[in-house]
Amino acid sequence: MAQESTLVSGIAGRYATALFDLARDAGQLDAVARDLGELSAMLAQSSDLVRLVRSPVFSREEQARAIGAVAEKAGFSDLVRRFLGVVANNRRLFVLADAIAAFKTLLSHHRGEAIAEVVSAVPLTDAQLQQIKSSLSSEAAGNVVIDAKVDAGLIGGLVVKLGSRMIDASIRTKLNNLKTAMKGVA
């Protein structure tokens, strides 16, 4: 626990650590990770769900009932359903996205993996992701898990974050740097 607490912090970190410990003890790490991945995707796709977890307008009971219905409909494991119930009853649903991210961090550390966040302007192919993974594996001295995201605002190129290191090879950044340089010339 002491080592895990240095990986994640804050309210979200405490919830993630508690869920991680329960899932590890119950031998359900993979099932919980899968359920949290689905929940994360739901949050990314549904503005109504985001409003439910972030808005203080909803009562504790309304939030608990709604998130319970979502978990039931999605077929989440009993452990994840109980976790969501506790978070909702404690009026902490607003930290859900951060708790999911913290759980992923704990799980990756437990498995000896490094998480690399790769943001691109367009979706990358499996071959491209594999090439990035193999390049990063030599840097990370271990297994690397790619968390691929798309941001059309990059225009082109990639932004790669691995631990505290970031490589920004996006067209947007290059244009911004050029713009800044041009202001200095004028």
C-alpha positions as a LaTeX table, in Angstrom:
\begin{tabular}{lrrr}
\hline
Residue & $x$ (\AA) & $y$ (\AA) & $z$ (\AA) \\
\hline
Met1 & 0.00 & 0.00 & 0.00 \\
Ala2 & 2.77 & 2.47 & 0.84 \\
Gln3 & 4.36 & 2.02 & $-2.57$ \\
Glu4 & 0.98 & 2.31 & $-4.32$ \\
Ser5 & 0.14 & 5.55 & $-2.54$ \\
Thr6 & 3.14 & 7.21 & $-4.17$ \\
Leu7 & 1.79 & 6.34 & $-7.62$ \\
Val8 & $-1.60$ & 7.97 & $-7.16$ \\
Ser9 & $-2.83$ & 10.69 & $-4.85$ \\
Gly10 & $-5.84$ & 12.70 & $-3.82$ \\
Ile11 & $-9.42$ & 11.56 & $-3.46$ \\
Ala12 & $-9.37$ & 9.71 & $-6.78$ \\
Gly13 & $-6.17$ & 7.94 & $-5.78$ \\
Arg14 & $-7.66$ & 6.76 & $-2.50$ \\
Tyr15 & $-10.74$ & 5.35 & $-4.23$ \\
Ala16 & $-8.61$ & 3.73 & $-6.94$ \\
Thr17 & $-6.26$ & 2.19 & $-4.37$ \\
Ala18 & $-9.17$ & 0.77 & $-2.38$ \\
Leu19 & $-10.74$ & $-0.73$ & $-5.51$ \\
Phe20 & $-7.37$ & $-2.06$ & $-6.67$ \\
Asp21 & $-6.72$ & $-3.75$ & $-3.31$ \\
Leu22 & $-10.19$ & $-5.34$ & $-3.29$ \\
Ala23 & $-9.89$ & $-6.51$ & $-6.91$ \\
Arg24 & $-6.40$ & $-7.92$ & $-6.33$ \\
Asp25 & $-7.49$ & $-9.78$ & $-3.20$ \\
Ala26 & $-10.53$ & $-11.18$ & $-5.01$ \\
Gly27 & $-8.52$ & $-12.12$ & $-8.11$ \\
Gln28 & $-10.66$ & $-9.84$ & $-10.27$ \\
Leu29 & $-8.13$ & $-7.32$ & $-11.59$ \\
Asp30 & $-8.82$ & $-8.11$ & $-15.25$ \\
Ala31 & $-12.61$ & $-8.02$ & $-14.84$ \\
Val32 & $-12.52$ & $-4.73$ & $-12.95$ \\
Ala33 & $-10.12$ & $-3.21$ & $-15.49$ \\
Arg34 & $-12.42$ & $-4.28$ & $-18.32$ \\
Asp35 & $-15.48$ & $-2.77$ & $-16.58$ \\
Leu36 & $-13.66$ & 0.48 & $-15.84$ \\
Gly37 & $-12.49$ & 0.65 & $-19.46$ \\
Glu38 & $-16.10$ & 0.35 & $-20.61$ \\
Leu39 & $-17.18$ & 3.00 & $-18.11$ \\
Ser40 & $-14.42$ & 5.31 & $-19.30$ \\
Ala41 & $-15.59$ & 4.85 & $-22.90$ \\
Met42 & $-19.17$ & 5.60 & $-21.83$ \\
Leu43 & $-18.03$ & 8.81 & $-20.14$ \\
Ala44 & $-16.16$ & 9.82 & $-23.30$ \\
Gln45 & $-19.23$ & 9.24 & $-25.47$ \\
Ser46 & $-22.09$ & 10.52 & $-23.31$ \\
Ser47 & $-22.41$ & 14.14 & $-22.24$ \\
Asp48 & $-25.47$ & 13.13 & $-20.20$ \\
Leu49 & $-23.41$ & 10.66 & $-18.18$ \\
Val50 & $-20.71$ & 13.28 & $-17.65$ \\
Arg51 & $-23.38$ & 15.71 & $-16.45$ \\
Leu52 & $-24.70$ & 13.08 & $-14.05$ \\
Val53 & $-21.31$ & 12.46 & $-12.43$ \\
Arg54 & $-20.19$ & 16.11 & $-12.36$ \\
Ser55 & $-23.34$ & 18.08 & $-11.56$ \\
Pro56 & $-24.12$ & 18.89 & $-7.92$ \\
Val57 & $-27.74$ & 19.47 & $-8.96$ \\
Phe58 & $-28.52$ & 15.75 & $-8.71$ \\
Ser59 & $-29.17$ & 14.40 & $-5.24$ \\
Arg60 & $-27.10$ & 11.62 & $-3.73$ \\
Glu61 & $-29.99$ & 9.20 & $-4.25$ \\
Glu62 & $-30.52$ & 10.23 & $-7.88$ \\
Gln63 & $-26.84$ & 9.80 & $-8.68$ \\
Ala64 & $-26.64$ & 6.44 & $-6.91$ \\
Arg65 & $-29.77$ & 5.17 & $-8.64$ \\
Ala66 & $-28.67$ & 6.38 & $-12.09$ \\
Ile67 & $-25.08$ & 5.10 & $-11.90$ \\
Gly68 & $-26.42$ & 1.82 & $-10.51$ \\
Ala69 & $-28.74$ & 1.49 & $-13.50$ \\
Val70 & $-25.87$ & 2.22 & $-15.89$ \\
Ala71 & $-23.69$ & $-0.39$ & $-14.18$ \\
Glu72 & $-26.52$ & $-2.95$ & $-14.22$ \\
Lys73 & $-27.31$ & $-2.35$ & $-17.89$ \\
Ala74 & $-23.60$ & $-2.61$ & $-18.81$ \\
Gly75 & $-23.28$ & $-5.88$ & $-16.89$ \\
Phe76 & $-20.48$ & $-4.70$ & $-14.63$ \\
Ser77 & $-19.12$ & $-7.04$ & $-11.98$ \\
Asp78 & $-20.53$ & $-6.91$ & $-8.47$ \\
Leu79 & $-17.32$ & $-5.36$ & $-7.18$ \\
Val80 & $-17.49$ & $-2.46$ & $-9.65$ \\
Arg81 & $-21.19$ & $-1.95$ & $-8.95$ \\
Arg82 & $-20.54$ & $-1.77$ & $-5.21$ \\
Phe83 & $-17.61$ & 0.57 & $-5.82$ \\
Leu84 & $-19.79$ & 2.91 & $-7.89$ \\
Gly85 & $-22.46$ & 2.77 & $-5.19$ \\
Val86 & $-19.99$ & 3.81 & $-2.50$ \\
Val87 & $-18.59$ & 6.61 & $-4.65$ \\
Ala88 & $-22.11$ & 7.86 & $-5.42$ \\
Asn89 & $-23.26$ & 7.64 & $-1.79$ \\
Asn90 & $-20.20$ & 9.63 & $-0.74$ \\
Arg91 & $-21.01$ & 12.29 & $-3.37$ \\
Arg92 & $-17.67$ & 11.71 & $-5.11$ \\
Leu93 & $-18.78$ & 10.72 & $-8.62$ \\
Phe94 & $-17.02$ & 13.83 & $-9.91$ \\
Val95 & $-13.66$ & 12.05 & $-9.37$ \\
Leu96 & $-14.70$ & 8.97 & $-11.33$ \\
Ala97 & $-12.62$ & 9.67 & $-14.46$ \\
Asp98 & $-9.54$ & 10.40 & $-12.34$ \\
Ala99 & $-10.14$ & 7.28 & $-10.23$ \\
Ile100 & $-10.32$ & 5.16 & $-13.39$ \\
Ala101 & $-7.03$ & 6.66 & $-14.60$ \\
Ala102 & $-5.44$ & 6.05 & $-11.19$ \\
Phe103 & $-6.65$ & 2.44 & $-11.22$ \\
Lys104 & $-5.01$ & 1.97 & $-14.65$ \\
Thr105 & $-1.77$ & 3.37 & $-13.25$ \\
Leu106 & $-1.86$ & 0.99 & $-10.28$ \\
Leu107 & $-2.67$ & $-1.97$ & $-12.51$ \\
Ser108 & 0.13 & $-1.15$ & $-14.95$ \\
His109 & 2.61 & $-0.79$ & $-12.09$ \\
His110 & 1.43 & $-4.10$ & $-10.63$ \\
Arg111 & 2.01 & $-5.78$ & $-14.01$ \\
Gly112 & 5.36 & $-4.08$ & $-14.58$ \\
Glu113 & 4.06 & $-2.06$ & $-17.52$ \\
Ala114 & 4.57 & 1.55 & $-18.53$ \\
Ile115 & 1.63 & 3.50 & $-19.98$ \\
Ala116 & 2.36 & 5.65 & $-23.02$ \\
Glu117 & $-0.29$ & 8.14 & $-24.04$ \\
Val118 & $-0.19$ & 8.63 & $-27.81$ \\
Val119 & $-2.32$ & 11.41 & $-29.27$ \\
Ser120 & $-2.63$ & 11.68 & $-33.04$ \\
Ala121 & $-4.65$ & 13.76 & $-35.47$ \\
Val122 & $-6.19$ & 10.65 & $-37.05$ \\
Pro123 & $-6.71$ & 7.12 & $-35.71$ \\
Leu124 & $-3.52$ & 5.06 & $-35.98$ \\
Thr125 & $-3.42$ & 1.62 & $-37.55$ \\
Asp126 & $-2.47$ & $-1.45$ & $-35.54$ \\
Ala127 & 0.85 & $-1.58$ & $-37.40$ \\
Gln128 & 1.61 & 2.04 & $-36.51$ \\
Leu129 & 0.72 & 1.45 & $-32.86$ \\
Gln130 & 2.93 & $-1.65$ & $-32.80$ \\
Gln131 & 5.84 & 0.30 & $-34.27$ \\
Ile132 & 5.43 & 3.04 & $-31.64$ \\
Lys133 & 5.18 & 0.40 & $-28.91$ \\
Ser134 & 8.38 & $-1.33$ & $-29.99$ \\
Ser135 & 10.23 & 2.01 & $-30.15$ \\
Leu136 & 9.05 & 2.97 & $-26.68$ \\
Ser137 & 9.75 & $-0.47$ & $-25.18$ \\
Ser138 & 13.48 & 0.07 & $-25.59$ \\
Glu139 & 13.19 & 3.44 & $-23.83$ \\
Ala140 & 11.01 & 2.14 & $-20.99$ \\
Ala141 & 13.04 & $-1.03$ & $-20.41$ \\
Gly142 & 9.90 & $-3.12$ & $-20.19$ \\
Asn143 & 6.45 & $-3.70$ & $-21.56$ \\
Val144 & 4.67 & $-0.58$ & $-22.79$ \\
Val145 & 0.89 & $-0.24$ & $-23.01$ \\
Ile146 & $-0.34$ & 2.30 & $-25.55$ \\
Asp147 & $-3.28$ & 4.53 & $-24.64$ \\
Ala148 & $-4.16$ & 5.93 & $-28.07$ \\
Lys149 & $-6.31$ & 9.03 & $-28.42$ \\
Val150 & $-7.33$ & 11.19 & $-31.35$ \\
Asp151 & $-7.24$ & 15.00 & $-31.37$ \\
Ala152 & $-7.98$ & 16.47 & $-34.79$ \\
Gly153 & $-6.68$ & 19.82 & $-33.52$ \\
Leu154 & $-3.12$ & 18.51 & $-33.84$ \\
Ile155 & $-3.53$ & 18.82 & $-37.62$ \\
Gly156 & $-0.89$ & 16.10 & $-38.08$ \\
Gly157 & 1.92 & 14.35 & $-36.26$ \\
Leu158 & 1.95 & 12.88 & $-32.75$ \\
Val159 & 2.23 & 13.76 & $-29.10$ \\
Val160 & 3.69 & 10.93 & $-27.02$ \\
Lys161 & 3.81 & 10.95 & $-23.21$ \\
Leu162 & 5.72 & 8.24 & $-21.37$ \\
Gly163 & 6.07 & 8.86 & $-17.67$ \\
Ser164 & 7.35 & 12.40 & $-17.16$ \\
Arg165 & 8.70 & 12.63 & $-20.71$ \\
Met166 & 6.75 & 14.13 & $-23.60$ \\
Ile167 & 7.57 & 14.29 & $-27.30$ \\
Asp168 & 5.43 & 16.76 & $-29.21$ \\
Ala169 & 5.86 & 16.33 & $-32.96$ \\
Ser170 & 2.48 & 17.78 & $-33.90$ \\
Ile171 & 1.94 & 20.21 & $-36.75$ \\
Arg172 & $-0.03$ & 22.48 & $-34.38$ \\
Thr173 & 3.00 & 22.90 & $-32.11$ \\
Lys174 & 5.34 & 23.45 & $-35.05$ \\
Leu175 & 3.00 & 26.15 & $-36.41$ \\
Asn176 & 2.76 & 27.80 & $-32.99$ \\
Asn177 & 6.57 & 27.78 & $-32.68$ \\
Leu178 & 6.88 & 29.30 & $-36.15$ \\
Lys179 & 4.30 & 31.95 & $-35.26$ \\
Thr180 & 6.24 & 32.83 & $-32.10$ \\
Ala181 & 9.51 & 32.99 & $-34.02$ \\
Met182 & 7.95 & 35.23 & $-36.67$ \\
Lys183 & 6.73 & 37.66 & $-33.99$ \\
Gly184 & 10.30 & 37.97 & $-32.76$ \\
Val185 & 11.54 & 38.89 & $-36.24$ \\
Ala186 & 8.99 & 41.64 & $-36.87$ \\
\hline
\end{tabular}
